[in-house]
């Protein structure tokens, strides 16, 4: 039988007729949930009632009601998005996720960095910051029924509240929630201390009120005589904050002077100091307790005058004097309320976005017409500007890691421990194998697969391959290579150079010239630098193209171009042909040979046929040079693969992306599914060839790729 929803409806009076109709529809859905003897009314309704004190918008009230966890037991489940819109559905999903989160452990109490990371993770993973506000209200509601739980669960919930949720409320500038969360949690964690402080405050309440009232009356009179307009009120102290100060100062509650506190808000800076002078003229002061945070603001930007006086009855009263602007800054939940109290750093982005959040929450009344688009923009501003550069992931043991957005599992491995990074050979995300280039997302659990020994791969520091994002991890990889033994680095460098030479089809290299180009004193230092990755394959390719390294004969053109490739004695458009014996390409040192049948044939200067010409034929040599026009050269390459599946498709896609034409292709497959792919591609220079061979080599199942010679 459906419950009577009329008592619940009365909680949400003051909304417009259309808004009230939506709230009633949400209450009707909740009314279908079987009654729970633990609660006077449904949990979601309790939470929404708590939020009414903050004058939140309609979507927040609807989401609070509809995020009642027992809604999951209804069949069929209501379609919240269809009935109440995407914003409410998103809020409900975020609140449900926050309510089910189980990352916190009691060990985090002694690990400030872990609790801070968890707070940031909670804020970053909710699509709308209003979901965090609803979660805080859920925590208030949870604390109210905590006496019914076991001692262990009471301690866990209370400590989690102090470590995670009270600081988040503080950071968001919602001080009423912060104080309530702290006092309720403290009551369960330290019941004897709580009762003793509460009793002392109750016993002395009348005395404190009389003391405060007498002080305010006298100060208000003196300020009026000096034509200074001011708001003066007592500043309440909360039980948990009193207990913290007692511990910090090693004092009993009767010895704390600032249980009596006054705040004076004036119109301008001059009035601040004038008021201070009046206070000091009327009462005895304690000089060592005076602080001028206006002339010397705190690191977080907080400004105010603080002084402590002694009244005629011997009571110590703390007096804070500030302008309205200074007060607004402190009350917006930025510097003075989380950087100052929690020891964090001042952050202008947080100032800006907490202010936006407060505007979102502080409407004058529920009847106020709220523009949803504006609300959404404020909420999105809070989320995107604060957390757009971070990602939060977990280790298998549940430890939270705060990473740069775009980080990979390999970055994560190096963040855990340098040696883990060096020996990393694979990774699992939420139990699933992923590539080391995978981009991590907040909330994922990362497990690193390691080898017993070994070191990093040279590809890891190639920025084009995407293995590492963080500079710290890249630095560790480079450092590993630098710290290897000289002989090993030389051997590694020779292997890299040989492999690059073989892949490009180079028959001989001038190592002396290469060492000179890279400012190395000799070839050993050159190879060592390559082995340490101080010189990478891209830099080598850049050298090889000046001059161009050996490549096959150029494409034969049916018609001569307007400007020829070869200039003979400074004259273009001379008929020439390329010698097949040495296949010169643009960039090689060349020479022309005047033949009787073929005109001028172009050879490389170090061609064996040219070097062994007899004295008589040497007279037929002529000086030639390359013209300025770019040409393509037909380059045969061979690709060996472990598996022929999709080989031709994958390779042709890479070549198409690089705008490289294929003039010939032949695929040979074998019974064991391995394959050899022979291609002839049109290449402009060696650098282009090196890059495309490197990209093909990164394809899965590739055994080898090189230029065919």
XYZ file of C-alpha atoms in Angstrom:
709
model
C 0.000 0.000 0.000
C 1.367 3.392 -0.984
C 2.285 5.661 1.909
C 0.739 9.065 2.499
C 3.159 11.665 1.045
C 1.427 14.765 2.499
C 3.797 15.183 5.510
C 6.784 14.990 3.181
C 5.271 17.528 0.789
C 5.137 20.083 3.613
C 8.947 19.969 3.862
C 9.282 21.543 0.410
C 6.900 24.483 0.581
C 7.862 27.715 -1.106
C 8.640 26.388 -4.587
C 6.685 27.550 -7.638
C 3.690 25.494 -8.767
C 5.539 23.743 -11.646
C 8.515 22.973 -9.359
C 6.216 21.673 -6.625
C 4.553 19.371 -9.147
C 7.928 17.813 -10.010
C 8.822 17.380 -6.325
C 5.460 15.664 -5.730
C 6.125 13.282 -8.617
C 9.515 12.390 -7.074
C 7.885 11.864 -3.655
C 5.288 9.602 -5.256
C 8.061 7.386 -6.637
C 9.824 7.229 -3.260
C 6.525 6.393 -1.571
C 6.526 3.037 -3.377
C 9.588 1.932 -1.380
C 8.734 -0.350 1.589
C 8.982 1.456 4.925
C 12.209 1.162 6.909
C 11.731 1.177 10.706
C 15.142 2.898 11.119
C 13.932 6.077 9.441
C 11.083 8.441 10.260
C 10.832 9.220 6.554
C 12.621 7.873 3.408
C 16.377 8.495 3.411
C 16.295 10.585 0.216
C 13.586 12.805 1.688
C 15.634 13.272 4.888
C 18.615 14.364 2.811
C 16.548 16.753 0.696
C 15.136 18.278 3.906
C 18.690 18.931 5.166
C 19.515 20.673 1.880
C 16.492 22.982 2.146
C 18.467 24.977 4.739
C 20.893 25.924 1.948
C 18.237 27.193 -0.490
C 19.488 24.899 -3.248
C 17.868 24.671 -6.668
C 15.100 22.310 -7.792
C 17.430 19.837 -9.544
C 19.432 19.345 -6.349
C 16.267 18.635 -4.310
C 14.962 16.183 -6.933
C 18.328 14.406 -7.147
C 18.529 14.122 -3.351
C 15.078 12.525 -3.154
C 15.655 10.164 -6.105
C 19.132 9.031 -5.047
C 17.646 7.058 -2.153
C 19.592 3.761 -2.436
C 16.454 1.658 -1.905
C 15.099 2.942 -5.207
C 17.151 0.151 -6.810
C 14.692 -2.404 -5.356
C 11.700 -1.046 -7.277
C 10.441 -3.083 -10.247
C 10.231 -1.673 -12.777
C 12.828 0.979 -12.008
C 11.726 4.530 -12.830
C 13.347 6.210 -15.827
C 14.694 9.317 -14.073
C 16.152 10.870 -17.224
C 12.843 10.586 -19.090
C 10.745 11.896 -16.191
C 13.037 14.571 -14.731
C 15.677 15.365 -17.359
C 19.338 14.626 -17.978
C 20.699 16.952 -15.260
C 18.782 15.191 -12.471
C 19.691 11.757 -13.865
C 23.389 12.685 -13.965
C 23.251 14.010 -10.403
C 21.560 10.820 -9.191
C 24.202 8.656 -10.897
C 27.013 10.709 -9.330
C 25.475 10.537 -5.837
C 24.933 6.776 -6.151
C 28.588 6.392 -7.185
C 29.754 8.483 -4.227
C 27.551 6.508 -1.819
C 29.014 3.199 -3.028
C 32.663 4.324 -3.052
C 34.856 2.117 -0.835
C 38.358 3.510 -1.380
C 38.835 4.963 2.115
C 40.625 2.970 4.838
C 41.475 3.909 8.445
C 45.179 3.775 7.564
C 44.666 6.949 5.500
C 44.303 8.932 8.737
C 48.079 8.852 9.093
C 48.636 9.482 5.361
C 47.692 13.127 4.605
C 48.685 12.802 0.952
C 46.279 9.876 0.486
C 43.326 11.653 2.095
C 44.021 14.745 -0.017
C 44.206 12.657 -3.189
C 40.908 10.951 -2.323
C 39.214 14.341 -1.781
C 40.423 15.521 -5.180
C 39.340 12.259 -6.787
C 35.798 12.628 -5.381
C 35.522 16.173 -6.717
C 37.062 15.369 -10.110
C 34.958 12.295 -10.888
C 31.562 13.858 -10.228
C 30.166 15.480 -13.342
C 28.283 18.084 -11.281
C 29.649 19.489 -8.023
C 26.110 19.632 -6.601
C 26.364 15.846 -6.299
C 29.106 16.384 -3.706
C 26.797 18.703 -1.761
C 24.098 16.005 -1.779
C 26.672 13.454 -0.626
C 27.628 15.698 2.307
C 23.963 15.862 3.305
C 23.783 12.061 3.042
C 26.737 11.892 5.429
C 24.920 14.152 7.938
C 21.926 11.838 7.718
C 24.191 8.789 8.153
C 25.804 10.248 11.257
C 22.379 10.865 12.828
C 21.570 7.119 12.835
C 25.093 5.975 13.697
C 24.328 5.106 17.376
C 22.481 2.021 16.113
C 25.643 0.634 14.472
C 28.540 -1.378 15.882
C 31.475 0.330 17.589
C 33.791 -0.551 14.688
C 31.438 0.876 12.062
C 30.800 4.041 14.123
C 34.544 4.618 14.385
C 35.080 3.995 10.654
C 32.264 6.332 9.497
C 33.266 9.073 11.944
C 36.969 8.974 11.025
C 36.157 8.964 7.302
C 33.982 12.025 7.905
C 36.818 13.922 9.585
C 39.422 12.839 7.030
C 37.449 13.249 3.807
C 34.004 14.871 3.978
C 34.442 17.677 6.539
C 37.532 19.008 4.663
C 35.570 18.861 1.374
C 32.728 20.865 2.955
C 35.351 23.291 4.248
C 36.970 23.560 0.827
C 33.612 24.199 -0.801
C 32.940 27.014 1.651
C 29.874 25.331 3.199
C 30.838 26.052 6.800
C 27.581 25.038 8.426
C 27.950 21.530 7.010
C 31.640 21.455 7.914
C 31.031 22.295 11.571
C 28.123 19.867 11.859
C 30.088 17.037 10.255
C 33.069 17.669 12.545
C 31.085 17.885 15.767
C 28.967 14.804 15.012
C 31.988 12.731 13.987
C 33.967 13.896 17.028
C 31.080 12.833 19.268
C 31.483 9.209 18.122
C 35.288 9.159 18.062
C 35.916 10.881 21.411
C 32.618 10.648 23.346
C 34.123 11.504 26.754
C 35.991 14.578 25.455
C 32.890 15.667 23.570
C 30.665 15.430 26.643
C 33.177 17.241 28.874
C 33.530 20.201 26.482
C 29.778 20.324 25.807
C 29.026 20.353 29.547
C 31.563 23.113 30.178
C 30.045 25.238 27.412
C 26.540 24.648 28.767
C 27.524 25.431 32.355
C 29.155 28.719 31.385
C 26.769 29.727 28.611
C 24.965 32.454 30.547
C 28.235 33.953 31.764
C 29.660 33.998 28.235
C 26.554 35.590 26.758
C 26.534 38.351 29.399
C 30.226 39.012 28.813
C 29.768 39.206 25.028
C 26.652 41.401 25.273
C 28.373 43.880 27.628
C 31.383 44.084 25.308
C 29.241 44.647 22.193
C 27.085 47.297 23.865
C 30.079 49.378 24.994
C 31.969 49.068 21.695
C 28.832 49.876 19.643
C 28.321 53.049 21.706
C 31.927 54.239 21.309
C 31.959 53.528 17.554
C 28.714 55.491 17.122
C 30.288 58.454 18.922
C 33.117 58.352 16.357
C 30.626 57.996 13.455
C 31.952 54.542 12.568
C 29.321 52.207 11.147
C 29.903 48.588 12.150
C 28.299 45.181 12.427
C 29.326 43.479 15.684
C 28.419 39.928 16.649
C 29.703 37.034 18.695
C 31.582 34.338 16.804
C 30.502 30.841 17.952
C 33.104 28.196 18.707
C 32.381 24.576 17.837
C 33.242 21.626 20.032
C 35.649 19.942 17.632
C 37.583 23.190 16.958
C 37.816 23.805 20.735
C 39.206 20.306 21.277
C 41.794 20.787 18.502
C 42.954 24.060 20.049
C 43.159 22.448 23.502
C 45.438 19.762 22.090
C 47.517 22.183 20.039
C 48.132 24.549 22.949
C 48.198 21.844 25.643
C 45.589 23.747 27.682
C 42.422 22.803 29.533
C 39.131 24.310 28.314
C 39.057 26.743 31.253
C 42.422 28.123 30.136
C 41.393 28.873 26.543
C 40.921 32.599 26.121
C 39.275 32.637 22.706
C 36.113 30.766 23.648
C 34.844 34.336 23.758
C 35.150 35.794 20.257
C 33.846 38.977 18.620
C 33.874 39.907 14.928
C 33.606 43.556 13.881
C 32.856 44.369 10.223
C 33.352 47.983 9.127
C 33.054 49.954 5.885
C 36.659 50.657 4.934
C 40.329 50.159 5.743
C 40.632 53.401 7.754
C 37.737 52.307 9.957
C 39.559 49.013 10.692
C 42.475 50.756 12.356
C 40.243 53.397 13.999
C 38.175 50.599 15.561
C 41.341 48.850 16.717
C 42.457 52.067 18.442
C 39.101 52.364 20.242
C 39.222 48.722 21.395
C 42.748 49.170 22.745
C 41.759 52.400 24.538
C 38.786 50.758 26.274
C 40.288 47.473 27.412
C 43.601 46.023 28.529
C 45.331 44.178 25.668
C 47.708 41.213 25.396
C 50.416 42.557 23.038
C 51.817 39.177 21.980
C 48.348 38.139 20.778
C 48.026 41.058 18.312
C 48.318 40.219 14.574
C 47.973 42.655 11.662
C 46.987 40.429 8.740
C 45.927 43.503 6.744
C 49.414 44.994 6.455
C 50.891 41.483 6.321
C 48.307 39.172 4.705
C 48.646 35.453 5.211
C 50.092 33.440 2.372
C 46.588 32.500 1.264
C 45.479 36.156 1.024
C 43.492 36.239 4.289
C 43.234 39.755 5.805
C 41.984 40.873 9.207
C 43.131 42.531 12.445
C 43.318 40.121 15.394
C 43.697 41.254 18.994
C 42.912 39.843 22.438
C 41.630 42.022 25.320
C 40.885 41.432 29.000
C 37.567 42.783 30.295
C 37.054 44.102 33.870
C 35.996 40.612 35.042
C 39.258 39.093 33.772
C 37.669 37.416 30.713
C 39.828 37.167 27.609
C 38.028 38.075 24.399
C 39.406 37.619 20.891
C 38.426 40.481 18.553
C 38.642 40.274 14.749
C 38.256 43.503 12.754
C 37.865 43.527 8.948
C 36.059 45.189 6.062
C 33.068 43.634 4.356
C 35.258 42.785 1.350
C 37.777 41.009 3.576
C 34.939 39.178 5.303
C 33.397 38.091 1.998
C 36.752 36.755 0.842
C 37.136 34.697 4.007
C 33.542 33.452 3.905
C 33.703 32.302 0.257
C 35.436 29.163 1.403
C 38.781 29.832 -0.239
C 42.016 30.822 1.460
C 41.010 31.320 5.082
C 38.861 28.232 5.209
C 40.901 25.546 3.563
C 44.392 26.763 2.737
C 44.732 28.398 6.174
C 43.015 25.723 8.257
C 44.226 22.659 6.340
C 47.708 23.864 5.430
C 47.180 23.795 1.659
C 48.548 26.249 -0.888
C 46.742 29.330 -2.150
C 45.180 28.741 -5.562
C 43.507 31.503 -7.560
C 41.517 28.967 -9.587
C 40.010 27.581 -6.393
C 39.134 31.104 -5.209
C 37.314 31.754 -8.438
C 35.443 28.487 -8.552
C 34.478 28.329 -4.888
C 32.979 31.786 -5.378
C 31.033 30.387 -8.341
C 29.828 27.473 -6.237
C 28.674 29.771 -3.437
C 26.679 31.824 -5.958
C 25.113 28.581 -7.153
C 24.052 27.692 -3.592
C 23.186 31.099 -2.152
C 19.918 32.011 -3.845
C 17.756 34.257 -1.673
C 14.792 31.852 -1.521
C 13.383 28.685 -3.153
C 10.827 30.828 -4.963
C 13.655 32.562 -6.811
C 13.545 31.770 -10.497
C 16.779 29.951 -11.321
C 18.151 29.739 -14.836
C 19.349 26.177 -15.285
C 21.806 27.059 -18.051
C 23.581 29.513 -15.751
C 23.662 26.961 -12.915
C 25.109 24.312 -15.199
C 27.804 26.711 -16.413
C 28.842 27.523 -12.840
C 28.979 23.860 -11.849
C 30.939 22.905 -14.954
C 33.328 25.813 -14.354
C 34.061 24.515 -10.852
C 34.789 21.019 -12.126
C 36.664 21.656 -15.360
C 38.944 24.482 -14.202
C 39.982 22.756 -10.976
C 40.640 19.254 -12.199
C 41.172 19.272 -15.953
C 44.853 18.390 -15.659
C 44.756 15.487 -13.183
C 43.771 11.820 -13.189
C 43.348 9.649 -10.075
C 44.010 5.894 -10.219
C 44.439 3.089 -7.678
C 47.109 0.493 -7.048
C 45.992 -3.146 -6.506
C 46.432 -2.492 -2.751
C 43.986 0.437 -2.907
C 46.532 3.270 -2.705
C 45.499 6.374 -4.632
C 47.884 7.919 -7.145
C 47.522 11.502 -8.403
C 48.795 11.585 -12.004
C 49.045 14.134 -14.812
C 46.163 13.834 -17.272
C 47.268 11.768 -20.273
C 49.536 9.528 -18.156
C 50.066 5.939 -19.290
C 50.524 2.697 -17.307
C 54.265 3.157 -17.846
C 54.100 6.613 -16.200
C 52.193 4.955 -13.356
C 54.892 2.265 -12.999
C 57.623 4.895 -12.665
C 55.475 6.869 -10.185
C 55.246 3.747 -7.982
C 58.992 3.066 -8.056
C 61.782 3.684 -10.536
C 62.752 0.006 -10.591
C 59.130 -1.023 -11.254
C 59.178 1.299 -14.255
C 62.470 -0.102 -15.578
C 61.186 -3.708 -15.353
C 57.643 -2.965 -16.580
C 56.608 -5.225 -19.453
C 52.821 -4.927 -19.398
C 49.784 -3.603 -17.507
C 46.250 -4.530 -16.507
C 43.462 -1.980 -16.072
C 40.608 -3.297 -13.920
C 41.874 -6.801 -14.662
C 42.162 -6.336 -18.444
C 45.451 -6.317 -20.366
C 46.104 -2.958 -22.074
C 49.019 -1.535 -24.116
C 51.633 0.493 -22.266
C 50.511 3.487 -24.358
C 46.956 3.302 -22.901
C 45.682 6.627 -21.468
C 44.668 6.270 -17.808
C 41.247 7.413 -16.567
C 40.204 8.426 -13.057
C 38.958 5.619 -10.827
C 40.746 2.816 -12.680
C 42.823 0.214 -10.852
C 46.241 -0.344 -12.424
C 48.382 -3.454 -12.031
C 51.900 -3.441 -13.485
C 53.390 -6.646 -14.924
C 57.166 -6.781 -14.485
C 60.110 -8.919 -15.541
C 62.589 -10.223 -12.956
C 65.343 -8.133 -14.500
C 66.007 -5.955 -17.524
C 65.710 -2.289 -18.297
C 63.750 0.257 -20.300
C 63.261 0.239 -24.047
C 64.639 3.010 -26.254
C 61.176 3.421 -27.785
C 59.832 4.622 -24.427
C 61.459 8.029 -24.811
C 60.408 8.529 -28.422
C 57.765 11.291 -28.128
C 56.016 10.077 -31.290
C 55.226 6.631 -29.852
C 53.320 7.791 -26.745
C 54.764 5.505 -24.084
C 55.473 8.242 -21.540
C 53.727 11.528 -20.732
C 55.449 12.719 -17.547
C 58.830 14.425 -17.649
C 59.840 12.664 -14.420
C 59.417 9.220 -15.996
C 61.198 10.272 -19.193
C 64.079 11.601 -17.089
C 64.329 8.281 -15.230
C 64.547 6.331 -18.488
C 67.244 8.629 -19.866
C 69.119 8.423 -16.577
C 69.045 4.614 -16.760
C 70.693 4.659 -20.165
C 73.268 7.201 -19.020
C 74.223 5.084 -16.030
C 74.910 1.930 -18.000
C 78.536 0.833 -18.394
C 80.460 2.480 -21.181
C 81.181 -0.748 -23.027
C 77.522 -1.758 -22.920
C 76.441 1.644 -24.206
C 78.949 1.429 -27.051
C 77.688 -2.061 -27.947
C 74.063 -0.886 -27.745
C 74.841 2.158 -29.879
C 76.534 -0.011 -32.510
C 73.517 -2.328 -32.550
C 71.132 0.601 -32.999
C 73.261 2.120 -35.762
C 73.663 -1.237 -37.525
C 69.930 -1.893 -37.304
C 69.119 1.542 -38.727
C 71.670 1.045 -41.498
C 70.301 -2.384 -42.398
C 66.744 -1.137 -42.350
C 67.592 1.735 -44.706
C 69.776 -0.477 -46.893
C 72.993 1.465 -46.264
C 76.155 -0.438 -47.247
C 78.701 1.829 -45.626
C 78.720 4.697 -43.150
C 81.329 7.357 -42.534
C 81.455 7.156 -38.709
C 84.129 9.843 -38.458
C 81.945 12.313 -40.314
C 78.946 11.244 -38.207
C 80.907 11.809 -34.956
C 82.004 15.241 -36.154
C 78.412 16.178 -37.000
C 77.250 15.339 -33.443
C 80.280 17.020 -31.816
C 81.692 13.754 -30.461
C 85.511 13.460 -30.052
C 85.679 9.977 -31.619
C 83.561 7.112 -32.893
C 83.447 5.345 -29.490
C 81.932 8.425 -27.861
C 79.511 8.633 -30.798
C 78.344 5.038 -30.283
C 78.134 5.572 -26.515
C 75.910 8.624 -27.005
C 73.627 6.618 -29.317
C 73.548 3.767 -26.781
C 72.541 6.194 -23.978
C 69.792 7.645 -26.227
C 71.438 11.079 -26.180
C 71.289 10.719 -29.977
C 68.048 9.118 -31.205
C 66.983 7.603 -34.491
C 65.247 10.803 -35.610
C 68.480 12.754 -35.207
C 70.381 10.089 -37.137
C 67.853 10.236 -39.947
C 68.214 14.011 -40.059
C 71.970 13.586 -40.610
C 71.647 10.840 -43.196
C 69.588 13.026 -45.489
C 72.433 15.576 -45.806
C 73.782 14.108 -48.011
C 71.051 11.628 -49.002
C 71.947 7.987 -48.405
C 71.754 5.296 -51.009
C 68.355 4.560 -52.546
C 67.119 2.777 -55.710
C 66.934 4.329 -59.169
C 64.449 7.168 -59.684
C 61.094 6.815 -61.364
C 61.455 6.809 -65.131
C 59.523 9.664 -66.666
C 58.086 9.350 -70.177
C 58.455 13.064 -70.876
C 61.272 15.367 -69.763
C 60.300 17.902 -67.103
C 60.665 21.619 -67.743
C 63.697 21.506 -65.501
C 65.936 18.408 -65.288
C 67.159 16.721 -62.127
C 70.824 17.004 -63.194
C 72.774 20.134 -64.050
C 75.789 19.503 -66.344
C 78.515 22.148 -66.014
C 75.890 24.542 -64.629
C 73.458 23.944 -67.551
C 70.012 22.364 -66.985
C 67.911 20.352 -69.487
C 70.860 18.244 -70.627
C 69.860 14.676 -71.526
C 71.206 12.315 -68.856
C 70.548 8.827 -67.504
C 71.346 7.179 -64.168
C 73.838 4.333 -63.971
C 72.320 1.060 -62.696
C 75.624 -0.042 -61.194
C 75.509 2.442 -58.291
C 71.969 3.945 -58.493
C 72.776 7.507 -57.358
C 70.047 9.513 -55.609
C 69.669 13.172 -54.837
C 72.259 14.209 -52.266
C 74.971 11.696 -53.279
C 78.268 13.064 -54.574
C 77.960 12.417 -58.323
C 79.935 12.692 -61.564
C 78.967 12.360 -65.242
C 80.498 9.963 -67.793
C 80.195 10.878 -71.485
C 79.406 7.666 -73.341
C 79.142 7.271 -77.105
C 75.742 5.491 -77.043
C 73.851 6.762 -73.947
C 74.922 10.384 -73.749
C 75.883 11.459 -70.201
C 75.486 8.703 -67.566
C 75.340 9.786 -63.914
C 77.394 7.776 -61.377
C 78.208 8.163 -57.693
C 81.775 9.440 -57.289
C 82.712 6.370 -55.236
C 81.214 3.970 -57.786
C 83.598 1.027 -58.382
C 83.315 1.461 -62.175
C 84.353 5.116 -61.928
C 87.211 4.445 -59.501
C 88.734 1.828 -61.845
C 88.516 3.767 -65.131
C 91.749 3.725 -67.093
C 93.617 6.960 -67.778
C 92.166 7.379 -71.255
C 88.504 7.030 -70.184
C 88.951 9.368 -67.258
C 89.068 12.166 -69.828
C 85.361 11.413 -70.517
C 84.329 12.423 -66.973
C 82.409 15.685 -66.581
C 81.327 17.715 -63.557
C 77.597 17.413 -62.786
C 75.390 18.452 -59.868
C 71.869 17.939 -58.613
C 69.209 20.365 -59.723
C 66.729 21.893 -57.285
C 63.678 19.872 -58.319
C 62.421 17.145 -55.963
C 61.848 13.691 -57.387
C 60.535 10.403 -56.085
C 62.596 7.237 -56.032
C 61.334 3.695 -56.281
C 62.398 1.965 -53.060
C 61.832 -1.781 -52.587
C 61.118 -2.789 -48.975
C 60.488 -6.171 -47.399
C 58.276 -6.808 -44.356
C 58.331 -10.077 -42.393
C 55.368 -10.748 -40.087
C 54.413 -13.472 -37.614
C 50.823 -13.379 -38.854
C 49.471 -12.375 -42.246
C 46.063 -11.305 -40.881
C 45.351 -7.650 -41.863
C 49.055 -7.173 -42.731
C 48.530 -5.647 -46.169
C 45.613 -3.502 -44.932
C 47.543 -2.127 -41.938
C 50.666 -1.343 -43.985
C 48.780 0.367 -46.803
C 46.898 2.517 -44.257
C 50.188 3.772 -42.812
C 51.534 4.523 -46.295
C 48.305 6.270 -47.274
C 48.454 8.466 -44.164
C 52.046 9.387 -45.083
C 50.917 10.069 -48.696
C 53.378 7.514 -50.046
C 52.470 5.791 -53.319
C 52.836 2.007 -53.784
C 53.961 0.995 -57.259
C 54.223 -2.752 -56.646
C 53.116 -5.237 -53.939
C 53.454 -8.992 -53.446
C 52.319 -10.953 -50.354
C 53.671 -14.451 -49.689
C 52.003 -16.453 -46.887
C 53.283 -19.634 -45.241
C 51.557 -22.642 -43.606
C 52.443 -21.338 -40.109
C 50.513 -18.119 -40.953
C 53.718 -16.063 -41.153
C 54.126 -13.857 -44.212
C 56.538 -11.763 -46.235
C 55.285 -8.610 -47.928
C 57.399 -7.114 -50.741
C 56.547 -3.540 -51.674
C 57.977 -0.895 -53.965
C 57.175 2.567 -52.639
C 57.875 6.044 -53.953
C 60.158 7.927 -51.528
C 61.541 11.486 -51.669
C 64.474 11.054 -49.292
C 65.997 8.860 -46.609
C 64.361 10.708 -43.726
C 60.923 9.915 -45.124
C 61.950 6.276 -45.622
C 63.254 6.023 -42.031
C 60.038 7.416 -40.563
C 57.700 5.155 -42.500
C 59.774 2.031 -41.738
C 59.631 2.958 -38.030
C 55.841 3.327 -38.122
C 55.410 -0.011 -39.890
C 57.684 -1.639 -37.302
C 55.258 -0.564 -34.518
C 52.415 -2.632 -36.010
C 51.512 -5.816 -34.097
C 53.043 -9.092 -35.323
C 55.848 -7.390 -37.287
C 59.088 -9.393 -37.131
C 61.256 -7.180 -39.345
C 60.979 -4.348 -41.857
C 63.786 -2.963 -43.985
C 64.748 -1.690 -47.391
C 65.448 -4.536 -49.790
C 68.962 -4.466 -51.225
